[in-house]
Tab-separated table of C-alpha atoms and ligand atoms in Angstrom:
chain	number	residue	atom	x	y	z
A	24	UNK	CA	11.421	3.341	28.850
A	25	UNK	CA	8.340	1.788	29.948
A	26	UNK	CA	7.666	-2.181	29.407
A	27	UNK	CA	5.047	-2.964	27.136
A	28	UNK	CA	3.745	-6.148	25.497
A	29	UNK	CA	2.885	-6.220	22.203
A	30	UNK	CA	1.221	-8.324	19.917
A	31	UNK	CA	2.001	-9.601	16.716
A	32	UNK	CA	-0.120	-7.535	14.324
A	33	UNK	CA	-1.083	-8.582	11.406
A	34	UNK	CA	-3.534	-5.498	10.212
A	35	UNK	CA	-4.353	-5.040	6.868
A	36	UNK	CA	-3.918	-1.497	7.730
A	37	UNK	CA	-3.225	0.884	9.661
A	38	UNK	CA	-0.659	-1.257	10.180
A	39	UNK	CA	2.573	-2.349	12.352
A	40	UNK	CA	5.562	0.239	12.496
A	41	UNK	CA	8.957	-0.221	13.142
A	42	UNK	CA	9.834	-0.227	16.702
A	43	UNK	CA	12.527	2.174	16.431
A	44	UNK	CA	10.489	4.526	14.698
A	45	UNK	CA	7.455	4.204	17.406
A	46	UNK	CA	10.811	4.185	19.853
A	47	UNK	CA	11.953	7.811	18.468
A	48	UNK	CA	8.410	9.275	18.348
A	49	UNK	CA	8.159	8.625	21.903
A	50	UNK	CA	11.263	10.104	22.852
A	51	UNK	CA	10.978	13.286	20.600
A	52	UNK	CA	6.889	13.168	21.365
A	53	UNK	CA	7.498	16.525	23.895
A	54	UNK	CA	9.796	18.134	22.152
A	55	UNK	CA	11.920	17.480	18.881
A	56	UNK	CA	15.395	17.929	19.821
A	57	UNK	CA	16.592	21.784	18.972
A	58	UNK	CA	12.990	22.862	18.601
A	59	UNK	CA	11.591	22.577	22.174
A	60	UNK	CA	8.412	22.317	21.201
A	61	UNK	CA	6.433	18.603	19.721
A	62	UNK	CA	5.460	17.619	16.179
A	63	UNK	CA	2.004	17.937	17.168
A	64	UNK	CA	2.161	21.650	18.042
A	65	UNK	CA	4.713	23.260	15.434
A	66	UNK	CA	3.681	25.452	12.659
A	67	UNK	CA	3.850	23.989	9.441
A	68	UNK	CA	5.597	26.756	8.433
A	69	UNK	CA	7.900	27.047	10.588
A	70	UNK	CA	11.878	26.111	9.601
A	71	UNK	CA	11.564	23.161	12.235
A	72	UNK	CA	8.651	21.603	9.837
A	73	UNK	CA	10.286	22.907	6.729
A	74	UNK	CA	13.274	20.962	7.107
A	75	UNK	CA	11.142	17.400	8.111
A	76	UNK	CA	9.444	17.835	5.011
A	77	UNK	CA	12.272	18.253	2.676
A	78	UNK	CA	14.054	15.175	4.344
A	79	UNK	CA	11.280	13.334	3.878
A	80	UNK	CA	10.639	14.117	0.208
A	81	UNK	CA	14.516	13.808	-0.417
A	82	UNK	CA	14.315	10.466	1.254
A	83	UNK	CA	11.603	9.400	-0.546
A	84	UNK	CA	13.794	10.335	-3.588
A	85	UNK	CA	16.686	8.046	-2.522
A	86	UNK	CA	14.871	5.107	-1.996
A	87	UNK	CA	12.994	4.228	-4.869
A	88	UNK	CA	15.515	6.541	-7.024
A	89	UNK	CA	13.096	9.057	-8.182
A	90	UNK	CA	14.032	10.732	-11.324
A	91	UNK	CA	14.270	14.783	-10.952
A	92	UNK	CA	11.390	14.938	-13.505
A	93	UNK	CA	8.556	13.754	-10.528
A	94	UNK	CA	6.975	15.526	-8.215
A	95	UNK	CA	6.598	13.853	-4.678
A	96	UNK	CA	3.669	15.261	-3.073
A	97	UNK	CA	2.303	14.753	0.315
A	98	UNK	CA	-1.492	15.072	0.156
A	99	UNK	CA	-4.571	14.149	2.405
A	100	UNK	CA	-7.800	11.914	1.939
A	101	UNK	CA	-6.351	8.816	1.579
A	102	UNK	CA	-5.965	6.463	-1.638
A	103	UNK	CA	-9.463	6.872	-1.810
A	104	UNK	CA	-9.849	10.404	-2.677
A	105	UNK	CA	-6.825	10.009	-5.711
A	106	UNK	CA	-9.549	7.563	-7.278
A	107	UNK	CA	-11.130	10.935	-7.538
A	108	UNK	CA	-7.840	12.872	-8.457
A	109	UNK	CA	-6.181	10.766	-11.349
A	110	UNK	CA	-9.554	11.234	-13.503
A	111	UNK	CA	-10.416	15.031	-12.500
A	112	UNK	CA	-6.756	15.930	-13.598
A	113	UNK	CA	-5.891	13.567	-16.223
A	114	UNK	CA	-8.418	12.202	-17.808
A	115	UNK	CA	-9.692	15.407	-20.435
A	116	UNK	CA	-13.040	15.848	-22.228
A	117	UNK	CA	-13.480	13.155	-25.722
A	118	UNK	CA	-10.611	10.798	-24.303
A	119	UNK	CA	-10.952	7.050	-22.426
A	120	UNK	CA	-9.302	6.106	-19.603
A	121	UNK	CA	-8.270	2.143	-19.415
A	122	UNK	CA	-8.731	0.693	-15.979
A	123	UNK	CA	-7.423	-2.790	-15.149
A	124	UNK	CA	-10.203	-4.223	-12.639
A	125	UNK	CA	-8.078	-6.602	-10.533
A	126	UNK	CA	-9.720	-6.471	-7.107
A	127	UNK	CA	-11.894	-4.717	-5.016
A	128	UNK	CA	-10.040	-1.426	-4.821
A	129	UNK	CA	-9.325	-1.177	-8.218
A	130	UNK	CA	-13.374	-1.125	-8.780
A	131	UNK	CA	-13.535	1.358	-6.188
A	132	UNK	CA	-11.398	3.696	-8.593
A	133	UNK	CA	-13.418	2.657	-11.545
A	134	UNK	CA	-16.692	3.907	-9.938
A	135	UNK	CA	-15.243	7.339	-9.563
A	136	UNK	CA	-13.324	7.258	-12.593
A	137	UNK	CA	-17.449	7.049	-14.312
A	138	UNK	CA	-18.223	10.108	-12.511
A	139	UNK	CA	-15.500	11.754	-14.344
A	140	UNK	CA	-15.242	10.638	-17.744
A	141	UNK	CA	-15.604	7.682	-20.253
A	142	UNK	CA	-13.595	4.361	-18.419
A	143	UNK	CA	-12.639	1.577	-20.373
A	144	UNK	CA	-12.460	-2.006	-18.519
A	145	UNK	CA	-9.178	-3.315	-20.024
A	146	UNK	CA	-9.892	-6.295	-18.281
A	147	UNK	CA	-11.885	-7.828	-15.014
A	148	UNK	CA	-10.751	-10.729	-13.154
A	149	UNK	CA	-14.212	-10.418	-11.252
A	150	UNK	CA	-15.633	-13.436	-12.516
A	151	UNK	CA	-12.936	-15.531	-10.768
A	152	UNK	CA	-13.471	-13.326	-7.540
A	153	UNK	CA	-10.474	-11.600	-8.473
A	154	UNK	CA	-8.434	-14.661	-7.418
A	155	UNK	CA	-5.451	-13.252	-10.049
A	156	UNK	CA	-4.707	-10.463	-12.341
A	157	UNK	CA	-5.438	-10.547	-15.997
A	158	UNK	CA	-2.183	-11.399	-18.738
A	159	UNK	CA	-1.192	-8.829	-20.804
A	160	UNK	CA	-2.597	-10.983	-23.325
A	161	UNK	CA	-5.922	-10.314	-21.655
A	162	UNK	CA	-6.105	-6.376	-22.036
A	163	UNK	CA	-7.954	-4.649	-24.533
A	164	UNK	CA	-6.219	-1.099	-24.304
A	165	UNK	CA	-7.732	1.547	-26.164
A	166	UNK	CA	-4.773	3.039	-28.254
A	167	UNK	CA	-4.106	6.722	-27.192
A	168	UNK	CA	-5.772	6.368	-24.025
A	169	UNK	CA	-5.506	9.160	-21.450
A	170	UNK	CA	-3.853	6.752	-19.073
A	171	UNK	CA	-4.052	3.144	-17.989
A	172	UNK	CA	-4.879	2.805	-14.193
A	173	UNK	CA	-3.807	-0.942	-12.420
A	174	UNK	CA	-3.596	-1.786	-8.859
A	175	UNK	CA	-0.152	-3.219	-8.242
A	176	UNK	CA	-1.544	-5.439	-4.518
A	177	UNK	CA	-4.560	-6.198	-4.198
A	178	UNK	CA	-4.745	-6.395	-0.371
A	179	UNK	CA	-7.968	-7.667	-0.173
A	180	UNK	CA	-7.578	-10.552	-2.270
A	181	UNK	CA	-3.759	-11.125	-2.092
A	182	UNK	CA	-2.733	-10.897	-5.259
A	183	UNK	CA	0.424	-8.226	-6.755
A	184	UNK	CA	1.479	-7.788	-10.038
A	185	UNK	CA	4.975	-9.267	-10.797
A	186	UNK	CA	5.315	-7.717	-14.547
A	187	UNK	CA	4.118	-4.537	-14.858
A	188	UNK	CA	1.764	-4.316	-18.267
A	189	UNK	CA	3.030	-3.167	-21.649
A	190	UNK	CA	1.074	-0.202	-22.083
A	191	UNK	CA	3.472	1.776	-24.760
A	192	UNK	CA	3.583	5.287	-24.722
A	193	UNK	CA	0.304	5.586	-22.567
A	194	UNK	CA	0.767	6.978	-18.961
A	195	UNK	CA	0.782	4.448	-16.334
A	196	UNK	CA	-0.827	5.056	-13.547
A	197	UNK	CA	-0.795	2.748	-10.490
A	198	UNK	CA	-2.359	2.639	-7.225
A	199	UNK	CA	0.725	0.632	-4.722
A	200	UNK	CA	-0.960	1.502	-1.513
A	201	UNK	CA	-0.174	-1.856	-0.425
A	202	UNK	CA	2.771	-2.797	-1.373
A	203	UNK	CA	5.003	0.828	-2.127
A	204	UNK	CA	8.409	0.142	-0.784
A	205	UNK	CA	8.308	-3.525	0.041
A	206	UNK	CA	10.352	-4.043	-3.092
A	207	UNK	CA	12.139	-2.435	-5.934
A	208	UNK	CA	10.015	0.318	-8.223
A	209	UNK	CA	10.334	1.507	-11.206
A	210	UNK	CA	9.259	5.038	-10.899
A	211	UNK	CA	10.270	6.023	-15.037
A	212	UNK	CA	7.856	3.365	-15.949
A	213	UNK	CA	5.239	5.319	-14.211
A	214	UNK	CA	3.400	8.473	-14.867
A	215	UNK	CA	1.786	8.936	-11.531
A	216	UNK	CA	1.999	6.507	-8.287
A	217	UNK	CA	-0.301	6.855	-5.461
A	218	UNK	CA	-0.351	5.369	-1.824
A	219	UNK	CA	-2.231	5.722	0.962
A	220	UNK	CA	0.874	5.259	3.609
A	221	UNK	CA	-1.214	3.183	6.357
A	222	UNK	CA	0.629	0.119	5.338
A	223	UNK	CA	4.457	0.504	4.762
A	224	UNK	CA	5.085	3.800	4.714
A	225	UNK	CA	3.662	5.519	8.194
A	226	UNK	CA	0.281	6.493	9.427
A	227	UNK	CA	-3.063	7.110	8.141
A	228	UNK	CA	-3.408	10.667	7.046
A	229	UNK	CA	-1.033	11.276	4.525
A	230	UNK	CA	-1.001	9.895	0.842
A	231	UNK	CA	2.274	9.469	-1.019
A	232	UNK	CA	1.974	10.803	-4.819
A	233	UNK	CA	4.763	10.923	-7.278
A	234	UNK	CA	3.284	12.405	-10.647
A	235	UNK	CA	5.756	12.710	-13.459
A	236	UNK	CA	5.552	17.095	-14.435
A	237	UNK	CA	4.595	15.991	-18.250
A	238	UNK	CA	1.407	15.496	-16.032
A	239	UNK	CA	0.832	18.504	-14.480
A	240	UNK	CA	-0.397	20.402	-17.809
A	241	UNK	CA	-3.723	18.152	-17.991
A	242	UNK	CA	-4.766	19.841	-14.726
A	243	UNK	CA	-7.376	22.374	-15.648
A	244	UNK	CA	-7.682	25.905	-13.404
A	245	UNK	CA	-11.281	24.948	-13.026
A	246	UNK	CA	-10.619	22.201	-10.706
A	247	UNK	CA	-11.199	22.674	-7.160
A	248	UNK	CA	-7.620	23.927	-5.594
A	249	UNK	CA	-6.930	21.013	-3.046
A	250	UNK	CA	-8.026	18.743	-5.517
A	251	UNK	CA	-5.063	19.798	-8.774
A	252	UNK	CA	-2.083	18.254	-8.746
A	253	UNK	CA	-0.173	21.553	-10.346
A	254	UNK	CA	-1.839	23.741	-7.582
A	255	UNK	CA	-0.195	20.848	-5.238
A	256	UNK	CA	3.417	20.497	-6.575
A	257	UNK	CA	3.454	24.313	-7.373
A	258	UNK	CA	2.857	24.729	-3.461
A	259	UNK	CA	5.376	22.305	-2.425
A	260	UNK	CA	2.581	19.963	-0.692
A	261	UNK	CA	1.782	23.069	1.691
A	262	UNK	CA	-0.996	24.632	-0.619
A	263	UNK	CA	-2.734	24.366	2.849
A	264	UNK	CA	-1.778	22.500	6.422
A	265	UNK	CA	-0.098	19.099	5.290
A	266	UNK	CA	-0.909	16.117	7.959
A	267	UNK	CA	2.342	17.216	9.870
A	268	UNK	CA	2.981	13.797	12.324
A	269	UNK	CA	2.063	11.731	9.410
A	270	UNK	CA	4.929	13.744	7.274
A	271	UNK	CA	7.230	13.462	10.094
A	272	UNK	CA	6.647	9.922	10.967
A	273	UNK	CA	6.827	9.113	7.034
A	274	UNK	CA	9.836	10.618	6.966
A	275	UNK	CA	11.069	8.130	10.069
A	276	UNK	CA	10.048	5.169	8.297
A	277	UNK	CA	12.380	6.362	5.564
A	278	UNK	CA	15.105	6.397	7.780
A	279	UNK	CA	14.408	3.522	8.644
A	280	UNK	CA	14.276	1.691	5.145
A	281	UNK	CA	17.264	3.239	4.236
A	282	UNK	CA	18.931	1.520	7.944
A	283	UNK	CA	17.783	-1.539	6.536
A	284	UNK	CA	19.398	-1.513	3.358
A	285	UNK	CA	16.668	-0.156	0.784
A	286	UNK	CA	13.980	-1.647	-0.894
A	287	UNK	CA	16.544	-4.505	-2.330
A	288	UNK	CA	17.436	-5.965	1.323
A	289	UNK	CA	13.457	-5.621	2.168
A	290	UNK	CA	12.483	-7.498	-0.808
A	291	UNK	CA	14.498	-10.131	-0.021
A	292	UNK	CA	13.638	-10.054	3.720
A	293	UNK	CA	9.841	-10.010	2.155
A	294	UNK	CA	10.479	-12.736	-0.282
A	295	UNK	CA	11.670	-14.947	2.654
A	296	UNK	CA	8.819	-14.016	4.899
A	297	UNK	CA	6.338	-14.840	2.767
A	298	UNK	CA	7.673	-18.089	1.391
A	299	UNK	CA	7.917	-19.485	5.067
A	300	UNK	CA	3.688	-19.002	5.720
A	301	UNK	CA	3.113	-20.107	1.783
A	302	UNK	CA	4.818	-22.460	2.353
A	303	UNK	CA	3.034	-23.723	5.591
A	304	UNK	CA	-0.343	-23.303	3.849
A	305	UNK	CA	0.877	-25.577	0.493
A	306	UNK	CA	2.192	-27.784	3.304
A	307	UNK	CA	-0.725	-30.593	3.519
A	308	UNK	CA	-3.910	-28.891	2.084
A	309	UNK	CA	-5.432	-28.408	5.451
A	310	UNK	CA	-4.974	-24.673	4.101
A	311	UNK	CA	-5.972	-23.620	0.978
A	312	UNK	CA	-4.657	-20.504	-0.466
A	313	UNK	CA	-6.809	-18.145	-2.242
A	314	UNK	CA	-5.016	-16.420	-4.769
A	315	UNK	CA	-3.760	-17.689	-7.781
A	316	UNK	CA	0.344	-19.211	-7.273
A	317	UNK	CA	1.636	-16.709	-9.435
A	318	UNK	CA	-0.074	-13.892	-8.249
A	319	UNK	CA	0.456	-14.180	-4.837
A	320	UNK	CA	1.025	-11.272	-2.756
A	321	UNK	CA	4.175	-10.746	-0.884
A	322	UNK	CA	2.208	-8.298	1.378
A	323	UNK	CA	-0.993	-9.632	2.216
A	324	UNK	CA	-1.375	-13.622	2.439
A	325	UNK	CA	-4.952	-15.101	2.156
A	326	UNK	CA	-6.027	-18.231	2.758
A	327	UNK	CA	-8.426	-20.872	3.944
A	328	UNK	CA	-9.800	-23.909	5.593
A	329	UNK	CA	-12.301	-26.327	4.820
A	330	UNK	CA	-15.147	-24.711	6.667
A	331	UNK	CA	-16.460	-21.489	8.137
A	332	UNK	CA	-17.026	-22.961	11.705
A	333	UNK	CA	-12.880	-23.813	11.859
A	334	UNK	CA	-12.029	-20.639	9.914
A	335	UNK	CA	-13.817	-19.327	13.363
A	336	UNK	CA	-11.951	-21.069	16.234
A	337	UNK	CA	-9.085	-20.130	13.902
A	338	UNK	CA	-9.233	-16.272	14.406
A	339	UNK	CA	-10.312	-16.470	17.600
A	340	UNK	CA	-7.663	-18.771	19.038
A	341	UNK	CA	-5.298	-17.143	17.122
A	342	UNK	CA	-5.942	-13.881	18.588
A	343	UNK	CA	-5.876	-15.419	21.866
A	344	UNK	CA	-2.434	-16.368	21.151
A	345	UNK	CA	-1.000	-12.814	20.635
A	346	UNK	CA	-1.488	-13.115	16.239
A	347	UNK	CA	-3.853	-9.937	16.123
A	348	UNK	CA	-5.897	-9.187	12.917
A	349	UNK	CA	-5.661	-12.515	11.153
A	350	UNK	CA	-9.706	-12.626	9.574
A	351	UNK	CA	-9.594	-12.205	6.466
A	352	UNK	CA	-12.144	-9.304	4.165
A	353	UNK	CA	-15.650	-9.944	4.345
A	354	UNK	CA	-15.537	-10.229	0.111
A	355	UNK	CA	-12.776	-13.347	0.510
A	356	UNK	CA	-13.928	-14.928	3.987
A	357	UNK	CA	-10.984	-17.079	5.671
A	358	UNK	CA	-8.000	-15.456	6.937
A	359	UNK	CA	-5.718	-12.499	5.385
A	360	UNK	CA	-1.354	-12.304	7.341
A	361	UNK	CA	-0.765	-9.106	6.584
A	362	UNK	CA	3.074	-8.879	6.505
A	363	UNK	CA	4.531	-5.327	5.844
A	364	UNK	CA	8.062	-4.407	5.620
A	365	UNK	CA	7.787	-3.401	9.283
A	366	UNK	CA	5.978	-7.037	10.070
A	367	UNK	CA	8.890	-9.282	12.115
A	368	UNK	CA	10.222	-12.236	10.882
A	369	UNK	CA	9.543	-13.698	14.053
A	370	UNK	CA	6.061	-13.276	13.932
A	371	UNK	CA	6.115	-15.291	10.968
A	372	UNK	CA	7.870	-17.976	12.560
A	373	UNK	CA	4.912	-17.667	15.707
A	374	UNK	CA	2.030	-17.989	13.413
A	375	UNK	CA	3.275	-21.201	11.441
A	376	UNK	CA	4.078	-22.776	14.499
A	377	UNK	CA	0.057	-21.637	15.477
A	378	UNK	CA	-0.788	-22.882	12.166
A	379	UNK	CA	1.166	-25.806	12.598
A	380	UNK	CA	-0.455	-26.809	16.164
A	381	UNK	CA	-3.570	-25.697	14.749
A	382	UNK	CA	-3.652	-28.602	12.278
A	383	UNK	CA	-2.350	-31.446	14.711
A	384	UNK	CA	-5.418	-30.533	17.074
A	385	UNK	CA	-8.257	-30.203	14.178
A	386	UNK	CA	-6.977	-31.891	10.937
B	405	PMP	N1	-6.135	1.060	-2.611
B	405	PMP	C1	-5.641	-0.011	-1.982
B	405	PMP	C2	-4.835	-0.998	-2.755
B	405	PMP	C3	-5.878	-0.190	-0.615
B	405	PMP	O1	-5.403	-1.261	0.021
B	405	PMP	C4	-6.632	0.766	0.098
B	405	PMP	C5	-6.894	0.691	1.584
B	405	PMP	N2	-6.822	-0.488	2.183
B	405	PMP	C6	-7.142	1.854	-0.616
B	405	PMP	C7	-6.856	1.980	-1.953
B	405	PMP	C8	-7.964	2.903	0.068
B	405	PMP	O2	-7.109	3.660	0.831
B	405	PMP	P1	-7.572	4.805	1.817
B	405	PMP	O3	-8.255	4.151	2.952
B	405	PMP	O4	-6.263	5.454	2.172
B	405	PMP	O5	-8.467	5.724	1.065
């Protein structure tokens, strides 16, 4: 094995993976054991690819305990392109769709949801730069609404959702690109989840859906093939060429998860991660926090200082010191510690220490 030095990364994503995961790719990179030939160059029909894709769906299954009724699918375009998908298939002609605007993403999916159909705003926390998440007190749900789309992290702002909303007998729908698998889910109290897996679940390139089959009888024939859920699940995710390394490395991450002790022992690793760097930013006030206390993010940690010039030397010493991708969004300014399940306690530890140091030399 070579020697390499890495950093500690703290992308928003793509993000860090686990080191035995990158370890195993590397080994099996020329040829998957048995097979003789690499990931990268196998057919994706072949048995080889057949068999990574049904571990990866069944682990998928294990870990967040997915009830037989769901379909997992595996499909391409990124988060981004199911802001197209969850209107186009579920949201039919004379019904409203209730979006809960919570952050920056979450408007993304309105804006294509208003291409599709009629969207109702259940509530905004745009105002308040999306510094929290509306109360359930706050939404104004239509009643029989074709579904009601939330964002469960917000990674731009740093914000999650601890209780999911009351929405009755109305399909949930919920975008958890950023936080899927850092902590237990609920999957029955879901109709459809969708994740973009760049942050805890593998690469960029695949997207992670698990659509309850009720579903699956919105999606009309006249919707384009690669763009219907039913034509999707009836296919098995292999309507056409599925993103095969991103499948396969998915599928590692799984593994992985699983090695760990499930999403349980990761929440709990998560909980304590976080709490260590909120902690260091409630510390003094040299470091303000930008989200709301009880909506802060497990996953994505924002805060800031008292001015743009030391918010500056911040990132760039920072970086200098081996803590890679600490500047925060553009929209929120200051920093952002992304801190995935795959993130190391131990980077945690290095960056308060930084922020610690940090302070003594400029506070
Ligand atoms: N939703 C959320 C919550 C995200 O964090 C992101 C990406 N950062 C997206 C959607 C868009 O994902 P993608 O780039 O996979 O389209």
């Amino acid at each position: 094995m070579t020697t390499v030095t890495r950093v500690y990364n703290f992308s928003s994503g793509p993000a860090v993976l686990p080191m035995p995961v990158l370890e195993e790719i590397q080994r099996d990179l020329l040829a998957l054991p048995s097979v003789g030939m690499s990931i990268l160059e196998i057919s994706h029909r072949s048995a080889a690819f057949e068999s990574i894709l049904a571990q990866a769906e069944a682990d998928v299954r294990s870990v967040a305990a997915v009830p037989s009724n769901y379909k997992v699918l595996f499909l391409q375009g990124g988060a981004s392109t199911q802001f197209s998908m969850v209107p186009m298939n579920l949201l039919g002609p004379g019904m409203t769709a209730d979006y809960i605007d919570a952050g920056s993403w979450g408007e993304k999916a309105i804006k294509e949801a208003k291409k599709v159909g009629t969207v109702n705003v259940a509530a905004s926390t745009k105002s308040e730069n999306y510094s929290r998440v509306p109360t359930q007190a706050e939404l104004k749900l239509t009643p029989n609404a074709a579904y009601v789309h939330m964002t469960s992290n917000n990674t731009i702002e740093g914000t999650e959702v601890k209780t999911l909303p009351d929405v009755g007998d109305v399909p949930l729908v919920s975008d958890t690109s950023s936080d899927m698998f850092s902590r237990p889910i609920d999957i029955a109290k879901h109709a459809l989840i969708y994740s973009g897996a760049q942050k805890n679940l593998g690469p960029s390139g695949v997207t992670l859906v698990l659509v309850r089959e009720d579903m699956l009888s919105r999606s009309q024939k006249s919707l384009p093939s690669m763009m219907n859920y039913a034509v999707q699940a009836e296919n098995g995710s292999m309507y056409n060429t599925p993103p095969t390394f991103a499948v396969y490395t998915l599928g590692l991450v799984m593994k992985w998860l699983i090695a760990q002790g499930g999403l349980t022992a990761m929440a709990e690793v998560n909980e304590r991660k976080a709490a260590k760097l909120y902690g260091e930013i409630d510390r003094t006030g040299f470091y303000r926090g930008t989200a709301h206390k009880d909506c802060r993010s497990l996953m994505n940690v924002t805060f800031r200082l008292a001015s743009e010039e030391l918010e500056k030397a911040f990132v760039k010493e920072s970086t200098a010191a081996g803590l890679d991708g600490l500047k925060g969004h553009r929209s929120v300014g200051g920093m952002r510690a992304s801190i995935y399940n795959a993130f190391p306690e131990t980077g945690i530890d290095a960056l308060v220490s930084f922020m610690r140091e940090f302070e003594r030399k400029r506070g």
